[in-house]
mmCIF file of C-alpha atoms and ligand atoms in Angstrom:
data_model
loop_
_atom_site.group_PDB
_atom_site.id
_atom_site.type_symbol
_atom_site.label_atom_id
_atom_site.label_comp_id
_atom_site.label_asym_id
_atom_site.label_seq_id
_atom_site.Cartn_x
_atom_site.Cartn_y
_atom_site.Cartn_z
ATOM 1 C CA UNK A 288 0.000 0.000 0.000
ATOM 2 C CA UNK A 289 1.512 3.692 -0.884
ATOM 3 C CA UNK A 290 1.666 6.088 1.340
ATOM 4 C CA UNK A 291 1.161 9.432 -0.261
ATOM 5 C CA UNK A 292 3.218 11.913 0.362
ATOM 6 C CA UNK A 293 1.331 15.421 -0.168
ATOM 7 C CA UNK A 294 4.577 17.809 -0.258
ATOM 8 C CA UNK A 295 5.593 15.974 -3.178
ATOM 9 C CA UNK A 296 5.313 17.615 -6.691
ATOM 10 C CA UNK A 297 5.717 14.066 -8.113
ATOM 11 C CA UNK A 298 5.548 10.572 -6.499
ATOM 12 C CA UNK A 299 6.191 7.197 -8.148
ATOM 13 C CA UNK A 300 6.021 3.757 -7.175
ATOM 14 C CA UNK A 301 6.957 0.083 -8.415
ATOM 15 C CA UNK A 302 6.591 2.250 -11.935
ATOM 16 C CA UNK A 303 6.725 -0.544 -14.782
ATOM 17 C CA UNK A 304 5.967 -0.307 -17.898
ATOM 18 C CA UNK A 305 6.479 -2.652 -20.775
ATOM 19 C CA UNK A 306 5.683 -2.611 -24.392
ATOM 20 C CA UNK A 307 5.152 -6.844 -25.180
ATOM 21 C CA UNK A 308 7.699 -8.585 -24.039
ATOM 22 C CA UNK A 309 10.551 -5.604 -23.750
ATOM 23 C CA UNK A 310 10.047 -4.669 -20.011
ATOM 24 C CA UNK A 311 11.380 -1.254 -20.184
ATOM 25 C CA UNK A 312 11.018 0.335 -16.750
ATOM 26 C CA UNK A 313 10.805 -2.182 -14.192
ATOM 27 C CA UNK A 314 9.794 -0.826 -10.459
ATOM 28 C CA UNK A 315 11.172 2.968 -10.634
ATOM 29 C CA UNK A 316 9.914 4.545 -7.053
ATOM 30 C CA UNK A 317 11.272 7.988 -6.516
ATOM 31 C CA UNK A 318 9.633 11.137 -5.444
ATOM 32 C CA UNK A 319 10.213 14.881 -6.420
ATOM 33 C CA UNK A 320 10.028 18.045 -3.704
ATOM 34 C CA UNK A 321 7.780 21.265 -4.560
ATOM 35 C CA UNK A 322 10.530 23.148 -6.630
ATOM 36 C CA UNK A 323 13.474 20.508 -6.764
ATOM 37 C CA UNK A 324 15.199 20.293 -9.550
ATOM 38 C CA UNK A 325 15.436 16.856 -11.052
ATOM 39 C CA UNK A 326 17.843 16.080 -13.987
ATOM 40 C CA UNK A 327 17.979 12.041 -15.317
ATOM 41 C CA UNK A 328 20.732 10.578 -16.711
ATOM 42 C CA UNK A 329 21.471 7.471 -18.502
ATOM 43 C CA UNK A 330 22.542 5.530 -22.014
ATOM 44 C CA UNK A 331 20.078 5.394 -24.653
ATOM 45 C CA UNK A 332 17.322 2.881 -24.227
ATOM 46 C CA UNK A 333 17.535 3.222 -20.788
ATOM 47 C CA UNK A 334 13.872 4.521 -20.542
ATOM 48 C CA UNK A 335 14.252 7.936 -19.766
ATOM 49 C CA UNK A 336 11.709 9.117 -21.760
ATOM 50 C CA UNK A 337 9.460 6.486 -21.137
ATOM 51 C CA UNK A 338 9.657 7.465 -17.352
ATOM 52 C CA UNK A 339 8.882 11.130 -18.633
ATOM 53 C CA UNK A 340 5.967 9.709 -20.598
ATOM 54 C CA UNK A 341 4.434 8.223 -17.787
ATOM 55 C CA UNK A 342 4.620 11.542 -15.682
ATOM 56 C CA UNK A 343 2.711 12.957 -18.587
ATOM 57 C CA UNK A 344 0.033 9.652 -18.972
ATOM 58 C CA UNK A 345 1.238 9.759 -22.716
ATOM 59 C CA UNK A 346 1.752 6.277 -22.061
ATOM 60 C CA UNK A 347 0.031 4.173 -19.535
ATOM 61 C CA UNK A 348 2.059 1.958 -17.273
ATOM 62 C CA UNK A 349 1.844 -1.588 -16.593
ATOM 63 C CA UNK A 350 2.292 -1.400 -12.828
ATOM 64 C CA UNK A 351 2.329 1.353 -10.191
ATOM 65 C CA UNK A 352 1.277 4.774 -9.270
ATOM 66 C CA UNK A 353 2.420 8.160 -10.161
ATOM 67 C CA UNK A 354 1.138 10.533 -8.334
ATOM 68 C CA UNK A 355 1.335 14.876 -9.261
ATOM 69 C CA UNK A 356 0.444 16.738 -6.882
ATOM 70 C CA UNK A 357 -0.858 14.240 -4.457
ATOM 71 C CA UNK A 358 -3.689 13.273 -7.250
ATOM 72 C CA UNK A 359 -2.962 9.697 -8.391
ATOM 73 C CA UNK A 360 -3.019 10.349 -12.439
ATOM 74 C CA UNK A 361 -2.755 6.170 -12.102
ATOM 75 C CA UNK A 362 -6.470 6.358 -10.677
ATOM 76 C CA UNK A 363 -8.885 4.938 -13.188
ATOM 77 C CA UNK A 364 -11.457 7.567 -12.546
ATOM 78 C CA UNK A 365 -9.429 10.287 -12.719
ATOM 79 C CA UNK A 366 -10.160 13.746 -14.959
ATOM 80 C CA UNK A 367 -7.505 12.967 -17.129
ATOM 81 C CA UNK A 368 -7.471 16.231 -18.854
ATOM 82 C CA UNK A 369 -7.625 17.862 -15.704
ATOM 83 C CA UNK A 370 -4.255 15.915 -14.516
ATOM 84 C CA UNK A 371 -2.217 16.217 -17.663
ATOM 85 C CA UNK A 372 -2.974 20.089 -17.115
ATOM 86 C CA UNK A 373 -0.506 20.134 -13.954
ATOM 87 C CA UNK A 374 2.387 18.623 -15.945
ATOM 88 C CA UNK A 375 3.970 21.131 -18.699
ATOM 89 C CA UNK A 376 5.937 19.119 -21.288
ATOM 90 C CA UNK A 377 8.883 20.014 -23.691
ATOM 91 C CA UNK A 378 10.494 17.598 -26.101
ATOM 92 C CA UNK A 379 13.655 17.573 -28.227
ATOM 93 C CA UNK A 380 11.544 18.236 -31.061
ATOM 94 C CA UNK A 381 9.624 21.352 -30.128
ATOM 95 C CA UNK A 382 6.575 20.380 -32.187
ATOM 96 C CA UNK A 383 5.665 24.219 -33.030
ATOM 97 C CA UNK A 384 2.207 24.775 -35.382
ATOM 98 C CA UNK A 385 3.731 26.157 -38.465
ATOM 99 C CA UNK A 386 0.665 27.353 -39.605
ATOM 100 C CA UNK A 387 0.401 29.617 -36.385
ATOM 101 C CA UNK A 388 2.220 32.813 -34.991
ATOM 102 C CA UNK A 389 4.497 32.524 -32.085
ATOM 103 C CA UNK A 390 1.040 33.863 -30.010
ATOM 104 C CA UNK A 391 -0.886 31.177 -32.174
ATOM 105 C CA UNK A 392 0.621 28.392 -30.492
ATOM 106 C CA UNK A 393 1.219 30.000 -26.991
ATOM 107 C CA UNK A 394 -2.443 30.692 -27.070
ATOM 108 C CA UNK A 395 -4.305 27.370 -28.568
ATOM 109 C CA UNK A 396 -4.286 25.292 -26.093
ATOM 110 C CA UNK A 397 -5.189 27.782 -23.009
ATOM 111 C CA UNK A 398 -8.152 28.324 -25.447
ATOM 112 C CA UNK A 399 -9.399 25.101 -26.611
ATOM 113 C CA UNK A 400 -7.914 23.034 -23.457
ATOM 114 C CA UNK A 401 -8.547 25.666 -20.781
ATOM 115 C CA UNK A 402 -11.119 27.743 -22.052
ATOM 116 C CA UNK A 403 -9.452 30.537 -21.844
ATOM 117 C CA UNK A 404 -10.691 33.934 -23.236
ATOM 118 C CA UNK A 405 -8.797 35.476 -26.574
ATOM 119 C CA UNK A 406 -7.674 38.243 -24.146
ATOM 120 C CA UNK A 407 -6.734 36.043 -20.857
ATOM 121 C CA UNK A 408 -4.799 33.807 -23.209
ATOM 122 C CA UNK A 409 -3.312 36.466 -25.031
ATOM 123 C CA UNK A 410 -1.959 38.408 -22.166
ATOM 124 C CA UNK A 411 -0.772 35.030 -20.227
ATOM 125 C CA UNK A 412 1.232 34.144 -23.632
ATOM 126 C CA UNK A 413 2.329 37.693 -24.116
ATOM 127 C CA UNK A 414 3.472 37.598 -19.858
ATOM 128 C CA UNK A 415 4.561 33.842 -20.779
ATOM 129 C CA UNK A 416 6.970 35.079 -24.004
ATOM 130 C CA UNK A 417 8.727 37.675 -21.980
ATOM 131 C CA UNK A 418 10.132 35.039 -19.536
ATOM 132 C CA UNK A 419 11.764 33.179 -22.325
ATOM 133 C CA UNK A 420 13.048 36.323 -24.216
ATOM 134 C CA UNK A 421 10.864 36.140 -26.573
ATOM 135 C CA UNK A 422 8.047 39.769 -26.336
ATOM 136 C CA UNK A 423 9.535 40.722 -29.846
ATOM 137 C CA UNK A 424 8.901 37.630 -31.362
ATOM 138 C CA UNK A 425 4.998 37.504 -30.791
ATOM 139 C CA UNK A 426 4.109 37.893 -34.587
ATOM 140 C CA UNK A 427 6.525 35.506 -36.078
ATOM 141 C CA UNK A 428 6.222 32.174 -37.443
ATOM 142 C CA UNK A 429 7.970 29.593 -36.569
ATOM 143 C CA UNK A 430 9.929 29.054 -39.519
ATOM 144 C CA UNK A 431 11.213 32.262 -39.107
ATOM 145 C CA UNK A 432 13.125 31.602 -35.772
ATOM 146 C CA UNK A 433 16.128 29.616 -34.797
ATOM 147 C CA UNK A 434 15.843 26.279 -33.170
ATOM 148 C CA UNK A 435 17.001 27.886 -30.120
ATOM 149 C CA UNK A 436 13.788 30.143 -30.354
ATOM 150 C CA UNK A 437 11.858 27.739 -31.005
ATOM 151 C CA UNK A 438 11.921 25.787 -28.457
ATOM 152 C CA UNK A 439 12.023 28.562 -25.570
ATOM 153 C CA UNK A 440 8.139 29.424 -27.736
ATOM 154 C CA UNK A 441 7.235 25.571 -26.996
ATOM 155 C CA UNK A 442 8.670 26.627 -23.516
ATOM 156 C CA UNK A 443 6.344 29.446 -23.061
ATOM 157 C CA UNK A 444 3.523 27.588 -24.186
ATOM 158 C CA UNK A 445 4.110 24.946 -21.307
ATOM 159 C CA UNK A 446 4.362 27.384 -18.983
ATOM 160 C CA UNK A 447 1.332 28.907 -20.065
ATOM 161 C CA UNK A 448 -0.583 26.095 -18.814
ATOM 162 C CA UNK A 449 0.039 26.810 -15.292
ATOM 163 C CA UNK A 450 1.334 23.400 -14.701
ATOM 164 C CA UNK A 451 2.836 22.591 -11.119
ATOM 165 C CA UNK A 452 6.034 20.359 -12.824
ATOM 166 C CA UNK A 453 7.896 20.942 -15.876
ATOM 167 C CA UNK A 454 9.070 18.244 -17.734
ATOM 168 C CA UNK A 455 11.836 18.539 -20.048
ATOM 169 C CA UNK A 456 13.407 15.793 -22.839
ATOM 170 C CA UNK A 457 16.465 16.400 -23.929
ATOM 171 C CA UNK A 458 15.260 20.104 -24.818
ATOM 172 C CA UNK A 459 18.777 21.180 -26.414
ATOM 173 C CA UNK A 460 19.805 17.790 -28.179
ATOM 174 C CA UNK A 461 18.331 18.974 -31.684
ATOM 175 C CA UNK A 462 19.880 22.446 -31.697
ATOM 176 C CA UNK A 463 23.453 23.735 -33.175
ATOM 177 C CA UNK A 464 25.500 24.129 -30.100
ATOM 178 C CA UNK A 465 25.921 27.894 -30.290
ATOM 179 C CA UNK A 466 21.608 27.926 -29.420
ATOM 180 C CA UNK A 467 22.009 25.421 -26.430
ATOM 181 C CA UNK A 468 23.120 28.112 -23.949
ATOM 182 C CA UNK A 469 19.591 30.340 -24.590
ATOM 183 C CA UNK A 470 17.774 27.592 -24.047
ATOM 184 C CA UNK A 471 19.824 26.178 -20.629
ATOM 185 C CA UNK A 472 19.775 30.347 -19.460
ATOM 186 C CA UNK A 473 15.514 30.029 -19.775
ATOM 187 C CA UNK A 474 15.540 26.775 -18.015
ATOM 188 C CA UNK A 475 18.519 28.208 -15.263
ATOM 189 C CA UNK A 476 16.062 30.966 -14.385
ATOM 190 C CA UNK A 477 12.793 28.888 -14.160
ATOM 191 C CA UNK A 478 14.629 26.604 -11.969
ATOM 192 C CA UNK A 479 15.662 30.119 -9.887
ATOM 193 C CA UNK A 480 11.990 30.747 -9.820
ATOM 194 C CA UNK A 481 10.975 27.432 -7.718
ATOM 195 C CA UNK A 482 9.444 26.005 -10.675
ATOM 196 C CA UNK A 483 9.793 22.143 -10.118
ATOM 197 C CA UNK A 484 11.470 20.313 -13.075
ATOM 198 C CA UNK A 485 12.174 16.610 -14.017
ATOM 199 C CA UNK A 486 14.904 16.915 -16.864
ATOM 200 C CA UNK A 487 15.959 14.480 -19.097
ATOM 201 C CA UNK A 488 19.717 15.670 -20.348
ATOM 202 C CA UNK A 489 22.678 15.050 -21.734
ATOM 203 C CA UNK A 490 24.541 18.661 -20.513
ATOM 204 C CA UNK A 491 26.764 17.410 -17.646
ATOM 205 C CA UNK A 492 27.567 21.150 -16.769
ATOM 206 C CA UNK A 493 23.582 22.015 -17.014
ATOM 207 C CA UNK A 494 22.986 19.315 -13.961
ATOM 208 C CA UNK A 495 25.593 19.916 -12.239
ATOM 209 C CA UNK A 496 25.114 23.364 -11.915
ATOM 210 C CA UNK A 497 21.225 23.922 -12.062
ATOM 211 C CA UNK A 498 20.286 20.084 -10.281
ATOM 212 C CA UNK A 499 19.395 19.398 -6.985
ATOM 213 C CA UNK A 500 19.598 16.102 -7.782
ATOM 214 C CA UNK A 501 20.645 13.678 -10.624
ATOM 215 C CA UNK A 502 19.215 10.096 -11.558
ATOM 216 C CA UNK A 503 21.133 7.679 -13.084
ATOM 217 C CA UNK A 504 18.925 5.340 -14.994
ATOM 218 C CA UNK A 505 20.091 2.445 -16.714
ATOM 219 C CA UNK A 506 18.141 -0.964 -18.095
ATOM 220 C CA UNK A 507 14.787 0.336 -16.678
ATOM 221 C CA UNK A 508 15.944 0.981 -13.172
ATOM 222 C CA UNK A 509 17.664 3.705 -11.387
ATOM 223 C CA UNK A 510 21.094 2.518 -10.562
ATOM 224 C CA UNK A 511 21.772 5.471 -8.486
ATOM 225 C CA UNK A 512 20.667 9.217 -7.361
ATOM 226 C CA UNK A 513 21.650 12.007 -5.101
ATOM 227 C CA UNK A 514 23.357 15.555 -5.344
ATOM 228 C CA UNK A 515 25.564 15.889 -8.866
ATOM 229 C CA UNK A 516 28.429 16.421 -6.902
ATOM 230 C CA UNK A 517 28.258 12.734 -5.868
ATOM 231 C CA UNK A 518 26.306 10.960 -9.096
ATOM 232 C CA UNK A 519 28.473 13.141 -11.475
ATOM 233 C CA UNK A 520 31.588 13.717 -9.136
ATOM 234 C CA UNK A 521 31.725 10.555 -7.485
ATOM 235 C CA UNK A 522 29.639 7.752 -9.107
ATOM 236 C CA UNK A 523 29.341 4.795 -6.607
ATOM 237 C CA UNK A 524 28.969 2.655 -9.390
ATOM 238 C CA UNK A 525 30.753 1.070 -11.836
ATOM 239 C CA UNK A 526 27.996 1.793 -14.638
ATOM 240 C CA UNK A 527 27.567 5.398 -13.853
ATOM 241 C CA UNK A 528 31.328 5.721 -13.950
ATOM 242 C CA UNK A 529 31.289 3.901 -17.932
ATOM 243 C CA UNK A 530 28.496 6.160 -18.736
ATOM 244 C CA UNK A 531 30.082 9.435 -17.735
ATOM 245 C CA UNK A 532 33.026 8.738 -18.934
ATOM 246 C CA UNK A 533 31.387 8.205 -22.667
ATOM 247 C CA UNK A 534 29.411 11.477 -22.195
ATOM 248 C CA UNK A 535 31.786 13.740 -20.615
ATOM 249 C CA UNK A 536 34.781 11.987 -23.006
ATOM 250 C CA UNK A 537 33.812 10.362 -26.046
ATOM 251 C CA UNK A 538 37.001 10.114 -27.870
ATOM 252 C CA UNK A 539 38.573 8.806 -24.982
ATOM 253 C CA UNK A 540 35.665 6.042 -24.142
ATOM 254 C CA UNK A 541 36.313 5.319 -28.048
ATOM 255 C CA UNK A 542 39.967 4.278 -27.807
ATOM 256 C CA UNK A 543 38.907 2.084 -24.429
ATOM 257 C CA UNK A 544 36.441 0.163 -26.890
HETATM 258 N N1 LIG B 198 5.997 2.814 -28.088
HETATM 259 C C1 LIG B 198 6.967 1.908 -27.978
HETATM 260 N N2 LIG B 198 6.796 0.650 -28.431
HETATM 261 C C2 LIG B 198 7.768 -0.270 -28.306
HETATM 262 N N3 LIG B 198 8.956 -0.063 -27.708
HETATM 263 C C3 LIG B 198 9.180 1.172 -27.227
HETATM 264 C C4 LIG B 198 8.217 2.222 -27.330
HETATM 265 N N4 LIG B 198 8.722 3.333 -26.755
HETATM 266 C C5 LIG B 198 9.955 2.997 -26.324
HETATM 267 N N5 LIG B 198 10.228 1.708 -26.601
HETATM 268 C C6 LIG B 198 11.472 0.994 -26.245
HETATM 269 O O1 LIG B 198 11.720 1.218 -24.871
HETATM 270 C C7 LIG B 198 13.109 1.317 -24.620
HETATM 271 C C8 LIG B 198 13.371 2.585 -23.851
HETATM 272 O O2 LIG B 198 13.066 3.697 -24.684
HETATM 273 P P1 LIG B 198 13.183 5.182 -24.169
HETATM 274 O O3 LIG B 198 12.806 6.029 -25.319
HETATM 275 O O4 LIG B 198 12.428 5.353 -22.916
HETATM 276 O O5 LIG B 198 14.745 5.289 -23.870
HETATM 277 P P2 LIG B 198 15.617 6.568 -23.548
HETATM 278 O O6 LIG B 198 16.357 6.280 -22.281
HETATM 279 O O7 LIG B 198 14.777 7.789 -23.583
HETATM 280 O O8 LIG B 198 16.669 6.574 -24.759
HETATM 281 P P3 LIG B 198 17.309 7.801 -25.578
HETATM 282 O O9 LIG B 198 18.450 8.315 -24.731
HETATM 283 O O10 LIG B 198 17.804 7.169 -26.839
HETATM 284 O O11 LIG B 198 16.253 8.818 -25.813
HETATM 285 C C9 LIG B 198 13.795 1.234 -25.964
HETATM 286 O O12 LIG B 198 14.246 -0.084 -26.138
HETATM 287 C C10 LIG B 198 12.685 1.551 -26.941
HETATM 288 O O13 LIG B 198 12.904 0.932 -28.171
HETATM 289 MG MG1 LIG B 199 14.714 9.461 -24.801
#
């Protein structure tokens, strides 16, 4: 039986999840404070974004609870709408509307999901925009703005959602390295703000600077967690050490192979 704990933003428990036969998370329990900082590590396949994915109910686990907010989004009868609304999601791919204006896409779903008036939306977006840098860019489309811009837009429209967790995948992987930092400095300052953040990444400095904590997944479990200093500094285990030492040195992790 769970015991729920209602100062977490985010609870999970015996969290599996397989697709047929390929168990790909199997029994992730971990639990995320009101404005920690969360950053997950771990090799590809490891089921990072599945774990994400489940947060988010885009896809439904085999086993377990997750719990946002102290509302258990694992309840059959929950509003399911209603619970995805607390959890703001941003992928690698920032999945823009091209057909829309940067205010087209911050506004669409406040309207049609949240019911939002033109004007409410409009001025949350507008609000939303300036925290990402973006006020001047209100009238463009998205094909005229960098990757980098981009995805702070897809940023803003999370946050326009109100939601009480942020969840982030690998935000920077698809953009030219000179647009990572923009990106990082929007997510830095959110984290500054209290917002509470579960972040899938690959930027060692990022978590060690911005994380309260970092996760290091591998094979559908979490091998190991606790302040970067120690998962990133000082990895207790042997895997996390391999797996660093690819990320942080991949030439070097080459010539060991
Ligand atoms: N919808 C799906 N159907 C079948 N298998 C899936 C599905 N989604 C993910 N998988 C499998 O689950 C495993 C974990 O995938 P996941 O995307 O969670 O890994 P990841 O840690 O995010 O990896 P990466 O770092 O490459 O993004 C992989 O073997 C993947 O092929
Ligand atoms: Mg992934």
């Amino acid at each position: 039986m769970t015991t729920v704990n209602p100062a977490a933003a985010v609870q999970i428990t015996g969290l599996q999840k397989a697709f047929g036969d390929l168990e790909v998370l199997r029994g992730i329990d971990f639990e995320v404070a009101r404005g920690e900082v969360v950053c997950i590590i771990g090799p590809s396949g490891s089921g990072k974004s599945t774990l994400l994915r489940c947060v988010n109910l885009l896809e439904e686990p085999t086993a377990g609870q997750v719990y946002v907010g102290g509302v258990e989004l694992t309840d059959p009868d929950v509003d399911i709408d209603a619970a995805r609304r607390r959890v703001g999601m941003v992928f690698q791919q920032f999945n823009l509307f091209p057909h829309l204006s940067v205010l087209g896409n911050v506004t669409i779903a406040q309207r049609k999901v949240l019911r939002r008036s033109a004007e409410e939306a409009d001025r949350i977006a507008r609000d939303n925009l300036v925290r990402v840098g973006l006020a001047d860019k209100v009238d463009a489309y998205p094909a005229q703005l960098s990757g980098g811009q981009q995805q702070r837009v897809a940023i803003a429209r999370a946050l326009a959602m109100g939601p009480d967790v942020m969840l982030f995948d690998e935000p920077t992987s698809a953009l030219d390295p000179e647009l990572v930092g923009d990106v990082l400095g929007v997510m830095r300052k959110l984290a500054l703000e209290g917002m509470t953040m579960l972040v899938v990444t690959h930027e060692m400095s990022f978590a060690r600077e911005v994380a309260d904590r970092v996760v290091f997944m591998d094979g559908g479990v979490i091998v190991e967690e606790g302040p970067p200093s120690k998962v990133i500094g000082d990895p207790a285990y042997e895997r996390t050490r391999r797996f660093l030492s690819r990320v942080l040195d991949p030439a070097a992790a080459e010539v060991e192979e």
